[in-house]
Amino acid sequence: MVLIPEVSKLASSRSAIRRLLAPVSMTPPKTPDAPPARLSLISRHLAPVYPINTPYAVERLPSSIDTSLLPKTQTRQLSTSTPKMSQPAHPTLLIPGPIEFDDAVLQSMSHFSESHVSAGFVATFGETLSMLRKLFQTTDPASQPFVLSGSGTLGWDLVAANLIEAGEDVLVLGTGYFSDGFADCLRVYGANVTELKAPVGTKPTLPEIERALSEKKYKAVTVTHVDTSTGVLSELKDLSALVHKVSPDTLIIVDGVCSVACEEIDFDAWGLDGVVTASQKAIGCPAGLSISMFSGRAMKAFQNRKTPPSAYFASMKNWTPIMQNYEAKKPSYFATPSPQLVHALHTALSQILAKPVAERFAGHKAASDKIKAAVAALGLKQVAANPDEQAHGMTAIYLPEAVKGAELLPILAKKGVVFAGGIHKEIVTKYIRFGHMGVSVLDPTRGDIERAVKALEEGLAELGYTKP
């Protein structure tokens, strides 16, 4: 063997040369029989023994994986103090949702990225579900909350795909654009829908509803608590009592997207079976979460279906065990939730429940009365003419004949206030919508409402309107 000169100079001994020129062994290292505990923990998502989560295998961490290293509480801290968030200057958003958000709610969305099955997030999600029970005012352990990634519209699918089977009859109380949408959704899933519609700006009367319920047996009746297209408020307590009296087997389903957290809803006392809502309105959390509560009676109706649920993502069969596990502080998985949005919802609900919910409802009513008085003082009329049928979280305002919404809304925006245009097809160009929910009405130091009323008056004047 001829040694390379450079190698011979570097070698200090014959044994060193042998080590340098020895062929590399291709024998792989021996695989340990069992992975170390930390490796097992880190790779739990990829473990070959890990079952796909279904309603029949709901535990996220099987017993075959070592969980001894899981923290019991979230211990990571980015700093010793939480800086107060300051939102950039922006026009005040006063549409019927999304609404203005509190700094603390937005700050909570900046939470560091974490696993949706981590101990810290599971605890937060569990507390969030429990707080929803307090907001809806239900203490019945059979009631079931759901928080899913999606808009409020997903709540319609949750109802239609799980509580109604193809061919079953549903009575939809029509008060505007969104009750129409609920009816359309139910039809997609095969429901036989009967719509009891009222003229624009009103709602069906109790005698009309009683007559409809007497003519046919309905699986469910749906009511839009506040139809955002018209600002019409539907009364729930007497309606529910009527349904229980005339058609006791009929489920009472409420679209509460624009009412939960600003209008009173006493889930247990009123005998409601389902309320669906969303995060971005009076609850005061950024859009992206479909939130709902269903009674034990509704859940039993789901369990007694003759056919499987007609949806996958919106299936209660898939989601019920997941929600139950989270509320019990157990990690579980069907589809990935949004940890950042759930943190924001947790903060929003904590703020809401810091005081009795009755105070929150009263605060919205007081602000609503003030706004509606200001609208009347300007000589303007509301789409919902009857004071008993006017929502407390928004106001739909008819424009003067010479004023167009397409001209007024940009003027208001320049004055730092954003209102919404009309969406009801029969009157779409004739009115605008003023949303007043959450911090804009409950934090008087903001001055949102006073600034909005002033902008409305000035904007109308700039377009040549003179109040009577």
Short mmCIF file of N, CA and C in Angstrom, two decimals, residues 159 163-174 183 186-187 190-197 204 206-223 239 242-253 273 297-298 301:
data_model
loop_
_atom_site.label_atom_id
_atom_site.label_comp_id
_atom_site.label_asym_id
_atom_site.label_seq_id
_atom_site.Cartn_x
_atom_site.Cartn_y
_atom_site.Cartn_z
N VAL A 159 -77.95 22.05 12.25
CA VAL A 159 -79.36 21.71 12.51
C VAL A 159 -79.91 20.81 11.42
N LEU A 163 -80.54 17.13 12.99
CA LEU A 163 -81.82 17.08 13.70
C LEU A 163 -83.00 16.80 12.77
N ILE A 164 -82.79 16.99 11.47
CA ILE A 164 -83.86 16.80 10.50
C ILE A 164 -83.45 15.71 9.51
N GLU A 165 -84.36 14.80 9.23
CA GLU A 165 -84.11 13.78 8.21
C GLU A 165 -84.88 14.13 6.94
N ALA A 166 -84.38 13.65 5.83
CA ALA A 166 -85.01 13.94 4.53
C ALA A 166 -86.49 13.57 4.58
N GLY A 167 -87.32 14.52 4.11
CA GLY A 167 -88.76 14.28 4.07
C GLY A 167 -89.50 14.75 5.30
N GLU A 168 -88.79 15.12 6.37
CA GLU A 168 -89.48 15.59 7.57
C GLU A 168 -89.87 17.05 7.41
N ASP A 169 -90.93 17.44 8.08
CA ASP A 169 -91.50 18.78 7.94
C ASP A 169 -90.89 19.76 8.94
N VAL A 170 -90.58 20.94 8.44
CA VAL A 170 -90.04 22.01 9.28
C VAL A 170 -90.81 23.29 8.98
N LEU A 171 -91.22 23.99 10.04
CA LEU A 171 -91.90 25.27 9.89
C LEU A 171 -90.89 26.39 10.13
N VAL A 172 -90.68 27.24 9.13
CA VAL A 172 -89.73 28.35 9.23
C VAL A 172 -90.52 29.64 9.35
N LEU A 173 -90.29 30.37 10.43
CA LEU A 173 -90.96 31.66 10.62
C LEU A 173 -90.15 32.72 9.90
N GLY A 174 -90.74 33.33 8.89
CA GLY A 174 -90.01 34.23 8.00
C GLY A 174 -90.08 35.69 8.42
N ALA A 183 -84.24 28.54 5.56
CA ALA A 183 -85.16 27.67 4.82
C ALA A 183 -84.46 27.01 3.63
N LEU A 186 -82.20 24.18 4.86
CA LEU A 186 -82.97 22.99 5.24
C LEU A 186 -83.39 22.20 4.01
N ARG A 187 -83.78 22.89 2.94
CA ARG A 187 -84.18 22.21 1.71
C ARG A 187 -83.02 21.43 1.09
N GLY A 190 -82.90 18.08 2.32
CA GLY A 190 -84.07 17.24 2.06
C GLY A 190 -85.27 17.49 2.93
N ALA A 191 -85.24 18.54 3.75
CA ALA A 191 -86.39 18.83 4.60
C ALA A 191 -87.56 19.34 3.76
N ASN A 192 -88.76 19.05 4.22
CA ASN A 192 -89.97 19.58 3.61
C ASN A 192 -90.32 20.86 4.36
N VAL A 193 -90.01 21.99 3.76
CA VAL A 193 -90.08 23.28 4.45
C VAL A 193 -91.38 24.02 4.14
N THR A 194 -92.03 24.49 5.21
CA THR A 194 -93.16 25.40 5.09
C THR A 194 -92.73 26.74 5.67
N GLU A 195 -92.83 27.81 4.89
CA GLU A 195 -92.45 29.14 5.36
C GLU A 195 -93.69 29.95 5.72
N LEU A 196 -93.72 30.43 6.93
CA LEU A 196 -94.79 31.32 7.37
C LEU A 196 -94.20 32.73 7.39
N LYS A 197 -94.41 33.47 6.30
CA LYS A 197 -93.74 34.76 6.13
C LYS A 197 -94.63 35.91 6.59
N PRO A 204 -94.37 36.90 12.09
CA PRO A 204 -95.63 36.16 12.19
C PRO A 204 -96.22 36.28 13.59
N LEU A 206 -98.58 35.07 16.92
CA LEU A 206 -98.79 33.81 17.62
C LEU A 206 -100.02 33.06 17.12
N PRO A 207 -101.16 33.74 16.86
CA PRO A 207 -102.31 33.01 16.31
C PRO A 207 -101.99 32.36 14.95
N GLU A 208 -101.22 33.05 14.10
CA GLU A 208 -100.84 32.47 12.81
C GLU A 208 -99.96 31.23 13.01
N ILE A 209 -99.06 31.32 13.96
CA ILE A 209 -98.17 30.19 14.23
C ILE A 209 -98.95 29.02 14.81
N GLU A 210 -99.89 29.30 15.71
CA GLU A 210 -100.71 28.25 16.30
C GLU A 210 -101.52 27.53 15.23
N ARG A 211 -102.06 28.31 14.29
CA ARG A 211 -102.85 27.71 13.23
C ARG A 211 -101.98 26.80 12.35
N ALA A 212 -100.76 27.25 12.04
CA ALA A 212 -99.86 26.44 11.21
C ALA A 212 -99.47 25.15 11.92
N LEU A 213 -99.21 25.24 13.23
CA LEU A 213 -98.81 24.06 13.98
C LEU A 213 -99.96 23.07 14.12
N SER A 214 -101.18 23.56 14.06
CA SER A 214 -102.35 22.69 14.21
C SER A 214 -102.66 21.93 12.92
N GLU A 215 -102.17 22.44 11.80
CA GLU A 215 -102.47 21.83 10.51
C GLU A 215 -101.56 20.67 10.14
N LYS A 216 -100.39 20.60 10.72
CA LYS A 216 -99.42 19.58 10.34
C LYS A 216 -98.47 19.33 11.49
N LYS A 217 -97.96 18.11 11.58
CA LYS A 217 -96.97 17.80 12.60
C LYS A 217 -95.58 18.13 12.08
N TYR A 218 -94.90 19.03 12.77
CA TYR A 218 -93.57 19.47 12.34
C TYR A 218 -92.48 18.88 13.24
N LYS A 219 -91.39 18.49 12.62
CA LYS A 219 -90.25 18.01 13.40
C LYS A 219 -89.61 19.17 14.17
N ALA A 220 -89.60 20.34 13.53
CA ALA A 220 -88.99 21.51 14.17
C ALA A 220 -89.63 22.78 13.65
N VAL A 221 -89.55 23.82 14.46
CA VAL A 221 -89.91 25.17 14.04
C VAL A 221 -88.67 26.03 14.24
N THR A 222 -88.33 26.84 13.24
CA THR A 222 -87.16 27.71 13.36
C THR A 222 -87.61 29.17 13.40
N VAL A 223 -86.91 29.93 14.22
CA VAL A 223 -87.20 31.35 14.34
C VAL A 223 -85.88 32.12 14.36
N LEU A 239 -93.50 32.34 22.38
CA LEU A 239 -93.49 31.45 21.21
C LEU A 239 -93.19 30.02 21.65
N LEU A 242 -96.07 28.41 23.40
CA LEU A 242 -97.11 28.04 22.45
C LEU A 242 -96.77 26.72 21.76
N VAL A 243 -95.54 26.60 21.30
CA VAL A 243 -95.13 25.38 20.60
C VAL A 243 -95.24 24.17 21.52
N HIS A 244 -94.78 24.30 22.76
CA HIS A 244 -94.85 23.20 23.71
C HIS A 244 -96.30 22.80 23.99
N LYS A 245 -97.20 23.78 23.93
CA LYS A 245 -98.61 23.51 24.19
C LYS A 245 -99.30 22.84 23.00
N VAL A 246 -99.08 23.41 21.81
CA VAL A 246 -99.81 22.95 20.63
C VAL A 246 -99.16 21.75 19.97
N SER A 247 -97.85 21.73 19.95
CA SER A 247 -97.12 20.66 19.27
C SER A 247 -95.91 20.27 20.13
N PRO A 248 -96.13 19.56 21.23
CA PRO A 248 -95.08 19.32 22.23
C PRO A 248 -93.86 18.55 21.73
N ASP A 249 -93.99 17.81 20.65
CA ASP A 249 -92.85 17.04 20.13
C ASP A 249 -91.98 17.84 19.16
N THR A 250 -92.43 19.03 18.81
CA THR A 250 -91.71 19.86 17.84
C THR A 250 -90.52 20.56 18.50
N LEU A 251 -89.36 20.44 17.89
CA LEU A 251 -88.16 21.09 18.39
C LEU A 251 -88.20 22.58 18.09
N ILE A 252 -87.72 23.39 19.02
CA ILE A 252 -87.72 24.85 18.86
C ILE A 252 -86.27 25.29 18.63
N ILE A 253 -85.99 25.71 17.41
CA ILE A 253 -84.63 26.06 17.00
C ILE A 253 -84.55 27.56 16.73
N ASP A 273 -84.68 24.33 22.28
CA ASP A 273 -83.98 23.10 21.93
C ASP A 273 -82.67 23.34 21.18
N ARG A 297 -83.15 17.19 24.76
CA ARG A 297 -84.21 16.67 23.88
C ARG A 297 -83.75 16.67 22.43
N ALA A 298 -83.05 17.73 22.03
CA ALA A 298 -82.53 17.80 20.66
C ALA A 298 -81.47 16.73 20.43
N ALA A 301 -83.11 13.50 19.92
CA ALA A 301 -83.68 13.41 18.58
C ALA A 301 -82.60 13.04 17.57
#
